[in-house]
Amino acid sequence: MTPATLSSSKLYFRLLRYVKPHWRVFAISVASTIAVAATEPALPALLKPMLDGSFVNRDPAMMKLIPLALVGLFLVRGIFTFTSNYAVNWVSTRLVTDLRNLMFDKLITLPTPYYDNASSGTVIANIAFNVNQVASAGTNVITVLVRDTFTILGLLGWLLYLNWKLTLITFVMAPLIALIVKLFSGRLREMSRSLQHSMGDITHVLDESLGGHKVVKIFGGQDYENRRFHEATNRNRLFSMKYTIAASANVPLIQLLAAIALALIVYIATLQSGDNQTTVGGFVSFITAMLMLLAPIKRLTGISESLQKGLAAAEIVFEFLDLDSEPDQGTLEIERAKGAIEFRDVSLRYAENTAPALRHFSLKIEPGETVALVGQSGSGKTSLVNLIPRFYHPTDGRILVDGYDIETVRLRSLRDSIAFVSQDVVLFNDTIATNIAYGRQAGASEGEIVAAAEAAHAMEFIRDMPEGLNTLVGENGVKLSGGQRQRIAIARAILKNAPILILDEATSALDTQSERHVQAALENLMQNRTTIVIAHRLSTIENADRIVVMQKGEIVEIGRHRELLDHGGVYANLYRIQFSMTAAESGQ
């Protein structure tokens, strides 16, 4: 049963399960709320003895006691109101933080097809913003329901005690709603700005994790991304609590000051009164209690709207949390793969109504061999290499690594054996060192990082930077050139030292000088590794052990560079076209 088909009560009880870990603080909030509600009838109840006893009987003790009792009443109310608001918002922000963290933890475990179909903006909005609506249904609704129910019952009880006939008439006032306008101080505005900035930090981490999900998976960066996201959400929560403190303290303080002023006015008025026949206490008490009913009635009538908004948001949250993570039924652990790869009659279709991306593809790659995949766009090259780390699963056929079906190998163990470098380099907004020693390589020493950077020909430009390895690269490496970003990605793959290497257009779209540096770095990286190269620029794969030419998901030719040229087939035709285009560009 999906969250959207659950009844409101079942959906609400599921939501309360996430409140349960914080039940102690929530219980304090409910108890404080009941205490506040219990003091509501006390004000009109005090007015009667104050006016009748002080004005009518002129009792000196009562004249002094009632003003003190008023101040004491609002002091007690202020303490319990602050405690209730703080506790319920503590639980509310914890609920939001917990749900955000759970959603992010789920996000980085989702299979690659989810990222193909999901809108990153929608995902970010749901996790960063829409989940806030859930807190209203999870905590605020209960406290409003408890407080205002007890308040209404208490005030109605007092009204019935004073005059039951007039009380029946006051029920016509129930539909009236009082509009309360709250003016926030500069502190609240400042905290609001801080909240907006902290929300930007959350969406930033989310955006990077969405865009770089393959790097996160291959290099085991889930823990690092979790830590970054949890830190950002915790900062957001701290600013939210500071906002709550200012907002919660505002009303009780104003009420307390108003009570002191009212007590002084009442005390002075009773001193100046000389008419012992004044009998206004019962009437004023009744009117006051009646007017005090308006606010809780207003809140109760608006509770349904708040509840439905929260439940609608809860449906989105639970639907996301119920998504299936990447399947991992594998049980085998590969300590250090030799690098043998075999495709046995592999076919792949992304959706039922689309043409197959791969058709009965069979190929055996020996350990340490370099195999280049060549073909026009859409021939299935990228689809093929995406099957090796199980970003996708074959529709038919099997893929073996060192003789083991990859479906029987634990996902982490399989991906520990693979490194990849692509044209679209993913760098995170951190230092160069952190981008090289990423994920499970984060414990590498500075010497190991430098050695990897040297092998990738990256130290040549890193040494020229003011902070060296500690230089921040900017969002997705915006502070670096294309060639520099490529060499950092190569250094990351060198440091991982995986036996299987996938290169996807690693030198395309680079200028001649950058390509020379990157090509030299790649030669270092490819040593003693099983390498699969996808390349449109055929001049970069002339030394490959084998070149596999693909069309429509099938192998049409296979051999070495010179053999394929002499054969005069598809590869030779592609090479001639590319050579003539290069010559034409040089002539211009």
Short mmCIF file of C-alpha atoms in Angstrom, two decimals, residues 27 29 34 82 108 114 149 163-164 181-182 214 252 321 328 367 371 395 400 410 463 490 546:
data_model
loop_
_atom_site.label_atom_id
_atom_site.label_comp_id
_atom_site.label_asym_id
_atom_site.label_seq_id
_atom_site.Cartn_x
_atom_site.Cartn_y
_atom_site.Cartn_z
CA ALA A 27 5.67 15.02 26.74
CA SER A 29 5.56 20.20 25.61
CA ILE A 34 -2.02 21.67 29.51
CA PHE A 82 7.94 29.47 26.65
CA ILE A 108 22.47 8.25 -2.39
CA TYR A 114 16.04 6.89 -10.70
CA THR A 149 -9.48 22.00 23.84
CA ASN A 163 -24.43 32.49 34.26
CA TRP A 164 -25.51 29.42 32.33
CA VAL A 181 -0.92 40.42 13.85
CA LYS A 182 2.58 39.77 15.21
CA LYS A 214 28.36 7.91 -10.03
CA PRO A 252 5.08 35.92 27.12
CA LEU A 321 11.51 6.82 1.62
CA ASP A 328 22.57 -5.99 -3.84
CA PRO A 367 43.65 -9.01 -17.39
CA VAL A 371 40.24 -2.49 -25.29
CA THR A 395 18.02 -7.52 -19.77
CA LEU A 400 31.75 -11.95 -15.38
CA ARG A 410 28.79 -7.56 -3.24
CA ARG A 463 52.58 23.83 -7.13
CA ILE A 490 43.05 10.92 -13.21
CA ARG A 546 42.08 -4.45 -29.49
#
